[in-house]
Coordinates of C-alpha atoms in Angstrom, one line a residue:
M38 CA 0.1 0.2 -0.1
T39 CA 2.9 2.1 1.2
R40 CA 3.9 1.9 -2.2
L41 CA 1.5 2.3 -4.6
L42 CA 1.1 5.6 -2.3
L43 CA 4.3 6.4 -3.6
V44 CA 4.0 5.0 -7.2
F45 CA 1.0 7.9 -7.2
A46 CA 2.9 10.4 -5.5
L47 CA 5.4 11.0 -7.7
L48 CA 2.6 11.2 -10.8
G49 CA 0.8 13.5 -9.3
T50 CA -2.1 11.8 -9.2
L51 CA -2.5 11.5 -5.0
R52 CA -5.6 13.3 -4.3
V53 CA -5.8 14.6 -1.0
T54 CA -9.0 16.4 0.5
A55 CA -8.7 18.6 2.5
Q56 CA -10.6 18.4 5.9
P57 CA -12.8 21.3 7.3
A58 CA -11.1 23.6 9.4
R59 CA -11.9 23.6 14.1
T60 CA -14.3 26.6 14.9
G61 CA -11.8 27.5 16.8
S62 CA -9.5 27.9 14.5
V63 CA -10.5 29.9 12.4
P64 CA -9.7 33.3 12.7
N65 CA -11.4 36.6 15.1
G66 CA -12.9 39.8 13.3
A67 CA -13.3 41.5 16.1
T68 CA -11.9 45.7 16.1
F69 CA -11.2 47.2 19.8
S70 CA -12.8 51.0 19.6
V71 CA -10.7 53.5 23.1
S72 CA -11.8 55.6 24.0
F73 CA -11.5 58.4 27.1
P74 CA -15.1 60.7 28.1
A75 CA -14.7 64.1 28.0
S76 CA -14.4 63.9 32.3
Q77 CA -10.7 63.2 32.1
S78 CA -9.9 65.5 29.1
N79 CA -12.1 68.0 27.7
K80 CA -8.8 68.8 24.3
A81 CA -8.4 66.1 22.1
L82 CA -4.6 64.5 23.0
D83 CA -0.9 62.9 21.3
G84 CA 0.0 59.6 22.1
R85 CA 0.5 56.2 21.9
V86 CA -2.9 53.4 22.4
L87 CA -1.5 50.5 23.6
L88 CA -4.9 47.8 23.7
I89 CA -3.2 44.9 25.7
L90 CA -5.4 41.3 26.3
A91 CA -4.1 38.4 28.5
K92 CA -5.7 35.0 29.8
T93 CA -5.1 36.0 33.5
N94 CA -6.3 39.2 35.0
K95 CA -4.2 38.6 38.1
P96 CA -2.0 41.5 38.0
E97 CA -4.0 43.5 35.7
P98 CA -2.2 42.9 31.9
K99 CA -0.7 46.4 31.4
E100 CA 1.5 44.7 33.9
Q101 CA 1.6 41.7 31.9
V102 CA 3.4 43.1 29.0
S103 CA 7.3 41.4 28.9
D104 CA 9.4 40.2 27.0
A105 CA 9.2 36.6 29.0
V106 CA 7.4 33.7 27.1
E107 CA 4.3 34.8 29.5
T108 CA 4.0 38.0 28.1
A109 CA 1.0 39.7 27.4
Q110 CA -0.5 39.9 23.9
L111 CA 0.1 44.0 22.9
F112 CA -0.8 46.0 20.4
G113 CA -0.5 50.0 19.1
I114 CA -1.5 52.8 17.0
D115 CA -0.3 55.9 17.3
V116 CA -3.7 58.7 17.7
D117 CA -3.1 63.3 16.9
G118 CA -5.7 64.9 18.1
L119 CA -7.8 61.4 19.1
K120 CA -11.4 64.1 21.1
P121 CA -13.3 63.4 23.6
G122 CA -15.9 59.6 22.7
Q123 CA -14.5 59.5 19.7
G124 CA -12.2 56.0 19.6
A125 CA -9.9 54.6 18.7
V126 CA -9.7 51.4 16.3
V127 CA -7.7 48.8 16.9
D128 CA -8.1 46.0 13.9
A129 CA -6.3 43.6 12.1
S130 CA -3.5 46.3 11.0
A131 CA -2.5 47.6 14.3
F132 CA 1.2 46.5 14.8
G133 CA 1.5 43.1 17.5
Y134 CA 3.6 41.6 19.7
P135 CA 3.7 38.8 20.4
K136 CA 1.0 37.5 17.4
R137 CA 1.3 40.1 14.4
S138 CA -2.3 41.2 14.0
L139 CA -5.4 40.8 16.0
R140 CA -6.4 38.2 13.4
D141 CA -4.4 36.2 14.5
L142 CA -5.8 35.3 17.7
P143 CA -7.7 32.8 17.9
P144 CA -11.2 33.1 19.1
G145 CA -10.7 32.7 23.5
D146 CA -11.5 34.3 26.6
Y147 CA -9.7 38.0 27.4
Y148 CA -9.1 39.9 29.8
V149 CA -8.7 43.5 27.6
Q150 CA -7.1 46.8 29.0
A151 CA -6.2 50.1 27.5
V152 CA -4.0 52.8 28.0
L153 CA -3.5 56.4 26.2
H154 CA 0.2 56.9 26.9
K155 CA 0.6 61.1 26.4
Y156 CA 2.1 62.2 23.7
E157 CA 2.9 66.7 24.4
T158 CA 4.5 68.1 21.4
F159 CA 8.1 70.0 20.9
Q160 CA 10.4 72.4 19.4
V161 CA 13.8 70.5 19.4
K162 CA 17.0 72.5 18.0
N163 CA 18.2 69.7 16.6
G164 CA 17.4 70.6 12.0
P165 CA 20.4 71.4 9.9
N166 CA 22.4 74.7 11.5
G167 CA 20.7 74.9 14.2
T168 CA 16.8 75.0 13.1
R169 CA 14.3 73.5 15.0
N170 CA 11.8 69.6 13.8
T171 CA 8.8 69.5 15.1
V172 CA 8.1 66.1 17.0
K173 CA 5.8 64.9 19.5
L174 CA 7.0 62.7 22.3
P175 CA 5.9 61.4 25.8
M176 CA 7.5 64.3 28.4
D177 CA 8.6 63.1 31.2
R178 CA 6.0 63.1 34.5
G179 CA 8.1 62.1 37.3
E180 CA 8.0 58.6 36.8
G181 CA 11.7 58.0 34.8
Q182 CA 9.8 56.9 31.5
N183 CA 7.5 54.6 32.0
W184 CA 4.2 54.4 30.1
R185 CA 2.0 51.9 32.7
T186 CA 2.8 54.4 35.9
A187 CA 3.2 58.0 34.8
P188 CA 1.0 61.3 35.9
G189 CA -1.5 61.8 33.6
N190 CA -1.7 59.3 31.1
L191 CA -5.3 57.4 30.3
Y192 CA -6.1 53.7 30.8
S193 CA -9.1 51.7 31.0
K194 CA -10.6 49.1 34.1
V195 CA -10.0 45.6 33.1
Q196 CA -13.1 44.3 31.5
K197 CA -13.3 39.8 30.3
V198 CA -13.7 39.1 26.2
T199 CA -14.9 36.6 25.1
L200 CA -13.3 36.3 21.5
K201 CA -15.9 35.0 18.6
A202 CA -14.7 32.3 15.2
G203 CA -15.5 34.0 12.4
G204 CA -17.6 37.5 12.0
L205 CA -17.7 40.7 13.2
Q206 CA -17.0 41.7 15.9
T207 CA -16.3 45.5 17.8
V208 CA -15.8 45.4 21.2
A209 CA -15.5 49.4 22.9
V210 CA -12.9 50.0 25.7
V211 CA -13.6 53.8 27.6
L212 CA -9.9 54.7 29.4
D213 CA -11.7 56.3 32.5
Q214 CA -9.2 55.9 34.5
V215 CA -6.1 58.0 35.0
N216 CA -2.2 58.3 37.0
P217 CA -2.1 60.3 39.4
P218 CA 0.7 62.5 41.0
L219 CA 3.6 61.5 42.2
A220 CA 4.9 63.4 45.4
E221 CA 8.6 64.1 45.8
P222 CA 10.9 62.9 48.0
A223 CA 11.5 64.4 51.1
D224 CA 14.8 65.4 52.4
T225 CA 16.6 63.4 55.3
K226 CA 19.5 64.0 58.2
F227 CA 21.7 61.7 55.2
I228 CA 19.5 62.1 52.3
K229 CA 19.5 65.8 50.2
H230 CA 17.5 66.8 46.8
I231 CA 18.7 68.9 44.0
K232 CA 16.5 70.2 41.9
I233 CA 18.1 73.0 38.5
Q234 CA 16.7 74.4 35.5
S235 CA 19.2 73.4 33.2
K236 CA 20.6 76.4 30.2
R237 CA 21.8 73.8 28.1
L238 CA 18.2 71.5 27.4
T239 CA 15.7 73.9 27.6
E240 CA 17.3 75.6 25.7
F241 CA 18.0 72.5 23.2
W242 CA 14.2 71.9 23.6
G243 CA 12.6 74.7 23.1
R244 CA 11.1 74.9 26.9
P245 CA 12.3 74.5 30.6
M246 CA 14.0 71.4 31.1
Y247 CA 15.0 70.4 34.7
L248 CA 17.8 68.3 36.2
G249 CA 17.8 66.4 39.7
A250 CA 19.2 64.3 41.7
H251 CA 19.9 63.0 45.1
V252 CA 23.2 63.9 47.3
L253 CA 24.3 61.2 50.3
L254 CA 26.2 63.3 52.9
P255 CA 28.1 62.4 54.9
A256 CA 28.4 61.5 58.8
G257 CA 29.6 63.9 60.4
F258 CA 28.6 67.0 57.8
A259 CA 27.2 69.3 59.4
E260 CA 29.5 68.9 62.1
H261 CA 33.2 69.5 60.8
P262 CA 32.0 72.8 58.4
E263 CA 35.5 73.6 57.4
A264 CA 35.4 70.4 55.3
R265 CA 34.5 69.4 52.1
Y266 CA 34.5 66.2 50.4
P267 CA 35.4 63.7 47.2
I268 CA 32.9 63.2 45.3
C269 CA 31.7 60.3 43.7
I270 CA 29.1 59.4 40.9
N271 CA 26.3 56.6 41.1
H272 CA 25.2 56.7 37.8
G273 CA 22.1 54.0 36.9
H274 CA 18.8 53.6 35.6
F275 CA 16.4 56.2 37.0
P276 CA 16.2 56.5 40.5
A277 CA 12.9 57.9 42.7
D278 CA 14.9 58.6 45.4
F279 CA 18.6 57.8 46.7
D280 CA 18.1 53.8 47.1
G281 CA 19.6 51.3 49.1
F282 CA 19.9 53.7 52.5
S283 CA 18.3 52.7 55.8
E284 CA 18.5 54.1 59.1
T285 CA 16.8 51.1 60.2
P286 CA 16.9 48.0 60.1
P287 CA 14.1 46.1 58.8
P288 CA 11.8 44.4 61.1
A289 CA 12.3 40.5 62.8
T290 CA 8.8 40.5 62.0
M291 CA 9.1 41.1 57.9
D292 CA 7.2 39.8 55.5
T293 CA 9.4 36.8 53.9
T294 CA 6.5 35.6 51.8
D295 CA 8.0 37.4 48.7
Y296 CA 9.3 35.5 44.9
I297 CA 12.1 37.0 43.1
E298 CA 11.9 34.3 40.3
R299 CA 15.1 35.7 38.8
F300 CA 17.7 34.5 42.1
K301 CA 15.5 31.9 42.8
L302 CA 14.6 33.0 46.5
Y303 CA 12.3 34.2 48.7
G304 CA 12.2 36.7 50.9
Y305 CA 14.4 39.1 48.7
K306 CA 13.1 42.5 50.2
K307 CA 14.0 41.7 53.5
I308 CA 17.9 40.9 52.1
V309 CA 16.9 44.5 50.8
A310 CA 16.3 45.7 53.1
Q311 CA 18.8 44.3 55.6
E312 CA 21.5 45.3 53.0
A313 CA 20.3 48.8 52.9
Y314 CA 20.5 49.4 57.2
D315 CA 24.4 47.4 56.8
F316 CA 25.5 50.9 54.0
Y317 CA 24.0 53.1 56.7
K318 CA 26.0 51.4 59.5
K319 CA 29.2 51.0 57.7
W320 CA 28.7 55.1 56.0
T321 CA 28.5 56.0 59.4
S322 CA 31.3 54.2 61.4
K323 CA 34.5 55.9 62.7
D324 CA 37.0 54.8 59.6
F325 CA 34.4 55.2 56.7
P326 CA 35.8 57.7 53.9
R327 CA 33.6 60.6 54.5
M328 CA 32.8 61.4 50.9
L329 CA 29.2 62.5 48.1
I330 CA 27.4 59.8 46.6
V331 CA 25.3 61.3 43.4
E332 CA 23.1 60.1 42.0
I333 CA 21.4 61.5 38.8
Q334 CA 18.0 61.7 37.6
H335 CA 18.4 62.3 34.2
A336 CA 15.0 61.3 32.3
N337 CA 14.1 63.2 28.7
P338 CA 11.4 61.9 26.2
Y339 CA 12.9 59.1 24.7
Y340 CA 14.1 57.1 28.3
D341 CA 14.5 57.2 32.2
D342 CA 17.9 58.2 32.1
S343 CA 20.4 60.3 28.8
Y344 CA 23.0 58.2 28.9
A345 CA 24.3 61.4 30.1
V346 CA 26.3 62.1 27.3
N347 CA 25.8 65.0 24.7
S348 CA 23.2 63.5 21.2
E349 CA 21.6 64.9 18.6
N350 CA 18.1 63.4 19.4
I351 CA 18.2 63.4 23.3
G352 CA 20.8 67.0 23.8
P353 CA 23.7 67.8 25.5
Y354 CA 23.2 66.0 28.6
G355 CA 26.3 65.6 29.3
D356 CA 27.4 68.9 28.7
A357 CA 24.3 70.2 31.1
I358 CA 25.5 67.6 33.6
M359 CA 29.2 68.2 34.1
Y360 CA 29.0 71.9 34.0
E361 CA 25.5 73.1 35.2
L362 CA 24.7 70.0 37.9
L363 CA 27.8 68.8 38.5
P364 CA 29.3 72.3 39.8
E365 CA 25.6 72.9 42.0
I366 CA 26.3 69.9 43.8
E367 CA 29.6 70.7 44.8
R368 CA 29.0 74.0 45.8
Q369 CA 26.0 73.4 47.7
F370 CA 27.5 70.1 49.3
R371 CA 31.2 71.2 49.8
G372 CA 32.8 69.4 46.6
I373 CA 36.8 69.5 46.3
G374 CA 35.5 70.1 42.9
Q375 CA 37.8 68.9 41.3
G376 CA 39.3 66.0 38.6
W377 CA 41.3 64.0 40.9
A378 CA 38.1 64.0 43.8
R379 CA 35.9 62.9 41.7
F380 CA 34.9 59.0 40.7
T381 CA 31.9 57.0 38.2
Y382 CA 30.6 54.4 39.1
G383 CA 27.5 52.0 37.8
G384 CA 26.0 48.9 36.2
S385 CA 24.7 48.3 33.5
T386 CA 23.5 51.3 31.7
G387 CA 25.7 52.9 34.3
G388 CA 28.4 50.9 34.0
W389 CA 29.1 52.6 30.0
E390 CA 27.9 55.5 31.6
A391 CA 30.7 55.8 34.1
L392 CA 33.1 54.9 32.0
A393 CA 31.4 57.4 28.3
A394 CA 32.3 60.0 30.9
Q395 CA 35.9 58.6 31.9
V396 CA 36.4 58.4 28.8
F397 CA 34.8 62.0 27.0
Y398 CA 35.3 64.4 30.7
P399 CA 38.9 62.3 30.6
D400 CA 39.6 65.2 33.3
A401 CA 36.9 65.2 35.4
F402 CA 36.9 62.0 37.3
N403 CA 39.9 60.1 38.1
G404 CA 38.2 57.0 38.2
C405 CA 35.6 54.5 36.0
F406 CA 34.3 51.3 38.1
A407 CA 32.3 50.4 35.5
A408 CA 30.1 46.7 36.2
C409 CA 28.0 44.6 33.3
P410 CA 28.4 47.7 30.5
D411 CA 25.8 48.4 27.6
P412 CA 27.8 47.8 24.9
I413 CA 31.0 48.9 24.9
A414 CA 32.1 48.1 21.6
F415 CA 29.3 47.8 18.6
D416 CA 31.5 45.5 16.3
A417 CA 30.4 43.2 19.6
Y418 CA 27.2 44.1 20.2
T419 CA 25.5 42.3 22.2
V420 CA 25.7 39.3 19.9
F421 CA 26.4 41.2 16.6
N422 CA 29.0 43.0 14.3
L423 CA 27.4 46.0 13.7
Y424 CA 29.5 46.5 11.2
K425 CA 30.3 44.2 9.2
D426 CA 26.7 42.2 9.7
K427 CA 24.3 42.9 8.0
N428 CA 21.2 41.4 10.4
A429 CA 20.4 42.2 13.7
Y430 CA 17.8 39.4 14.1
Y431 CA 19.4 36.8 12.6
S432 CA 22.8 35.1 11.4
E433 CA 22.4 34.6 7.9
G434 CA 23.3 31.7 5.4
P435 CA 22.5 30.8 1.4
F436 CA 19.8 28.8 3.0
R437 CA 19.2 29.5 6.3
R438 CA 18.6 31.8 9.0
T439 CA 19.1 31.7 12.5
P440 CA 17.1 34.1 15.0
R441 CA 19.9 36.0 17.4
P442 CA 19.0 34.9 20.9
G443 CA 19.1 39.1 22.5
Q444 CA 18.6 36.9 26.4
R445 CA 20.0 34.1 28.2
N446 CA 20.1 32.6 31.6
Y447 CA 23.5 31.4 33.1
L448 CA 23.0 27.8 32.1
G449 CA 22.8 30.0 28.3
Q450 CA 18.7 29.2 27.9
V451 CA 17.7 31.7 25.9
K452 CA 14.7 33.8 26.8
V453 CA 14.0 36.3 24.2
T454 CA 15.2 37.3 20.8
I455 CA 17.0 40.2 19.4
E456 CA 13.3 39.9 17.1
E457 CA 11.1 39.3 19.3
T458 CA 12.1 42.6 21.7
N459 CA 12.3 45.1 19.2
H460 CA 8.5 44.1 17.9
R461 CA 7.5 44.9 21.6
E462 CA 9.1 48.0 21.6
L463 CA 7.6 48.7 18.1
A464 CA 4.5 47.9 19.2
L465 CA 5.2 50.6 22.0
G466 CA 6.1 53.0 19.7
T467 CA 7.7 54.3 16.9
H468 CA 9.8 56.7 16.3
T469 CA 12.4 54.7 18.8
R470 CA 9.2 56.2 21.4
S471 CA 8.7 52.8 23.7
G472 CA 11.1 54.3 25.7
D473 CA 12.7 51.3 25.4
Q474 CA 16.4 49.5 25.3
F475 CA 17.1 48.5 21.9
D476 CA 15.4 52.5 21.1
I477 CA 17.3 54.8 23.8
W478 CA 20.5 53.6 22.5
E479 CA 19.5 54.5 18.3
A480 CA 18.0 58.6 20.1
V481 CA 21.0 58.9 21.9
Y482 CA 23.2 57.8 18.9
S483 CA 21.5 57.6 16.4
P484 CA 22.0 61.6 13.9
A485 CA 18.5 63.0 13.9
G486 CA 16.7 62.8 10.7
P487 CA 14.9 64.8 8.7
D488 CA 12.2 65.0 10.7
G489 CA 13.5 65.5 14.2
Y490 CA 13.3 62.0 15.1
P491 CA 16.6 60.1 15.5
K492 CA 17.9 57.9 12.1
R493 CA 16.5 54.4 12.5
I494 CA 20.1 52.0 12.9
W495 CA 18.1 49.3 11.5
N496 CA 14.7 49.0 10.2
K497 CA 13.0 48.5 13.1
L498 CA 10.4 45.5 11.1
T499 CA 13.0 43.5 9.9
G500 CA 16.6 43.6 11.7
E501 CA 18.3 45.2 8.0
I502 CA 21.3 47.7 9.1
D503 CA 22.1 50.8 8.0
P504 CA 25.4 51.1 7.3
T505 CA 25.6 54.5 7.1
V506 CA 24.1 55.8 10.5
A507 CA 26.3 52.7 12.0
A508 CA 29.3 54.8 10.5
Y509 CA 27.8 57.7 12.4
W510 CA 27.8 55.4 15.7
R511 CA 31.6 54.3 15.0
E512 CA 33.6 58.1 15.5
H513 CA 30.7 59.7 18.2
Y514 CA 29.7 56.7 20.5
D515 CA 31.7 53.4 20.0
L516 CA 33.9 53.7 23.6
L517 CA 36.4 51.0 22.3
H518 CA 36.6 53.2 18.8
I519 CA 37.5 56.1 20.1
L520 CA 40.0 55.0 23.3
K521 CA 41.5 53.2 20.1
R522 CA 41.3 56.7 18.1
D523 CA 42.4 58.6 20.3
W524 CA 44.9 57.4 22.7
K525 CA 47.6 59.2 21.8
T526 CA 45.8 62.2 23.4
L527 CA 43.2 60.4 25.4
G528 CA 45.6 57.8 27.3
P529 CA 46.9 60.0 29.8
K530 CA 44.4 61.8 31.0
V531 CA 42.8 57.9 31.4
A532 CA 45.6 55.3 31.8
G533 CA 44.7 53.6 35.6
K534 CA 40.9 55.4 36.3
I535 CA 39.4 52.9 34.4
H536 CA 38.2 49.4 36.1
L537 CA 35.7 46.5 34.6
Y538 CA 34.2 43.8 35.6
C539 CA 31.4 41.6 34.2
G540 CA 30.3 37.9 34.4
D541 CA 30.8 35.9 31.3
M542 CA 26.6 35.1 31.4
D543 CA 25.6 38.2 31.2
N544 CA 22.2 37.3 30.5
Y545 CA 22.4 40.4 27.7
Y546 CA 26.3 39.3 26.3
L547 CA 28.0 42.7 27.7
N548 CA 30.6 40.3 27.9
N549 CA 30.9 40.6 23.9
A550 CA 31.9 43.9 23.9
V551 CA 34.6 43.3 27.8
Y552 CA 36.3 40.7 25.7
L553 CA 37.0 43.3 22.9
M554 CA 38.0 46.9 25.6
E555 CA 40.2 43.9 27.2
D556 CA 42.3 43.2 24.6
F557 CA 42.8 46.7 23.9
L558 CA 44.0 47.5 26.9
K559 CA 46.2 45.0 28.0
G560 CA 48.2 45.8 24.8
V561 CA 47.9 49.0 23.7
R562 CA 51.4 50.8 24.6
N563 CA 52.2 54.5 25.6
P564 CA 51.4 54.6 28.1
S565 CA 50.1 50.9 28.9
A566 CA 46.1 51.1 30.1
N567 CA 47.0 50.4 34.0
S568 CA 43.6 48.7 33.6
E569 CA 41.7 46.4 35.9
V570 CA 39.6 43.7 33.9
A571 CA 37.4 41.3 36.4
Y572 CA 34.9 38.4 35.6
G573 CA 32.8 36.5 37.3
D574 CA 32.1 32.9 36.2
R575 CA 28.9 31.7 35.7
A576 CA 28.2 35.1 36.8
E577 CA 24.6 37.1 35.0
H578 CA 23.8 40.5 34.7
C579 CA 24.9 42.4 36.4
W580 CA 28.2 41.5 37.9
N581 CA 30.2 43.8 39.5
G582 CA 33.7 42.9 40.7
D583 CA 32.7 40.4 43.9
P584 CA 33.7 36.6 43.8
T585 CA 32.8 36.7 47.3
Q586 CA 29.5 37.3 47.1
P587 CA 26.8 35.6 45.3
N588 CA 25.7 38.0 42.5
Y589 CA 21.9 39.5 44.9
I590 CA 24.0 40.0 47.6
S591 CA 27.6 41.6 45.8
R592 CA 24.5 43.9 43.6
L593 CA 22.9 45.8 46.6
R594 CA 26.8 46.9 47.2
Y595 CA 27.6 48.9 44.4
N596 CA 28.7 51.9 47.0
T597 CA 31.1 49.9 49.6
M598 CA 32.9 47.8 47.2
Y599 CA 34.6 50.3 45.6
I600 CA 35.4 52.5 48.2
D601 CA 39.3 51.0 49.2
K602 CA 40.6 51.2 45.3
I603 CA 39.0 55.2 45.3
M604 CA 41.2 55.9 48.6
K605 CA 44.5 54.1 46.5
R606 CA 44.2 56.0 44.0
I607 CA 43.3 59.2 45.5
E608 CA 46.7 58.9 48.1
T609 CA 48.5 58.3 44.8
S610 CA 47.3 60.1 41.9
A611 CA 46.1 63.5 43.9
P612 CA 48.2 67.3 43.1
K613 CA 50.3 68.4 45.3
G614 CA 49.0 70.5 48.4
A615 CA 45.8 69.1 48.0
D616 CA 42.9 68.3 50.3
L617 CA 43.7 65.2 51.3
T618 CA 43.2 66.2 55.7
S619 CA 39.8 68.3 56.3
W620 CA 37.0 65.3 54.7
R621 CA 39.1 62.0 57.1
Y622 CA 38.2 63.2 60.6

């Protein structure tokens, strides 16, 4: 019988009758109409309508969008001048993640929620010869550029919807809820808050723009008015307040049923609270060096921070921080105010920023401690070479292509691909407006396009890389390339100042670029780099240089673990006559 079928197949005479599709597999014909009532706004609004469908309502659907395989379904559309009561239509043409279209969702029950991420209009000074471009972007409102919590964003209550097979179906979703404003953090004895209007950023954005900082004061600050202090900038993502410092220990009865999947631990909140109290005890101990530690608030319309550099799309944040905010902090809180007494450190985004600050302002800092830094060499841009590869999403051969991984665990098991992460960002926002990782790299590093938005480094849908934009990235923000290119002048200024730490199983493959940087730093001469590079065996993101502690502990100790190296650097490099005593009480 098998042979007979094979003969029929070869002769082209075997007929296969198509079976009728099961009802459950027939595409739905759903359309959603998303609107807001006049009670929420009597004016037309611009922004991004985000529609989320989930299979559970705990947590609510907007909290379930992620890179995890368990993510909720997301669709997004831009709206310009959406009027009260007017429906924004989300149909099969809306771009979605992880399913591309509404028609791809099988019939069944879903929990539905929508959000309007509000945009404002800016006249940005990034056109030719200093002209201004009109762009619409989500202004940060004190939350650190988070569409879920941004004050003023509208959202709907969760409703259960049944998508039916075949036929047309319209579902109304009303944005009748609003995120409340956020309270400013209060000053304490040790933690002070500062906010300034930046002249440089205000000029760039065409409206008042501000920089903020949380400053941890040393013990004895008020009792020693004669003292002037070294300063450490702890770079990182948007800080709502100074984190990891507590004058009180966690209660013995504190609940420890919380679970953190990343570390497979129960009771991590209590561990964090205990570490914060332990830091306070060290900070106020007799022999601990007295200094200022600063966390900067520089959220902007593209992300929760600016990467602390000058950018065609973000604006002159590097200069604004260095020449406006930092001097004001040192003035108010008696900083020494000289390069030998300034240091930077941080992890991930903060790691890149720490190294970038040292590279772009080499005389202004006396050392950087960069842990698990975002890609510091773009020829190892996570898992691909930005300059030689043609596609960011796939490695391609003549007969097949293989997806590039975007995130892994310490065993190498892949959580998400680069394409999937970028498609989530594309659903969240067009024109580099997702407020997420790949988009902020693009917003910071790319030249401005003729429309005022960042030029795409690659086609967000297909992954095809634009080599002209990559060349711009190389010359302006590839830290390894810049060090190689300018070592004759940079080398004497940064030798002995660069410290890099990374886990060799970093979740985002950030160790790949560190390897390339290490090769250069080890081999360069005239002068020698005299740098430090260390790796954590099987350590994930964000290992920061302590092989004696698990990552879930060491990541909480940034503010203490580099102190000995900072003190040694000060003692060996401070200029003659430098103040080495007033702050050592």
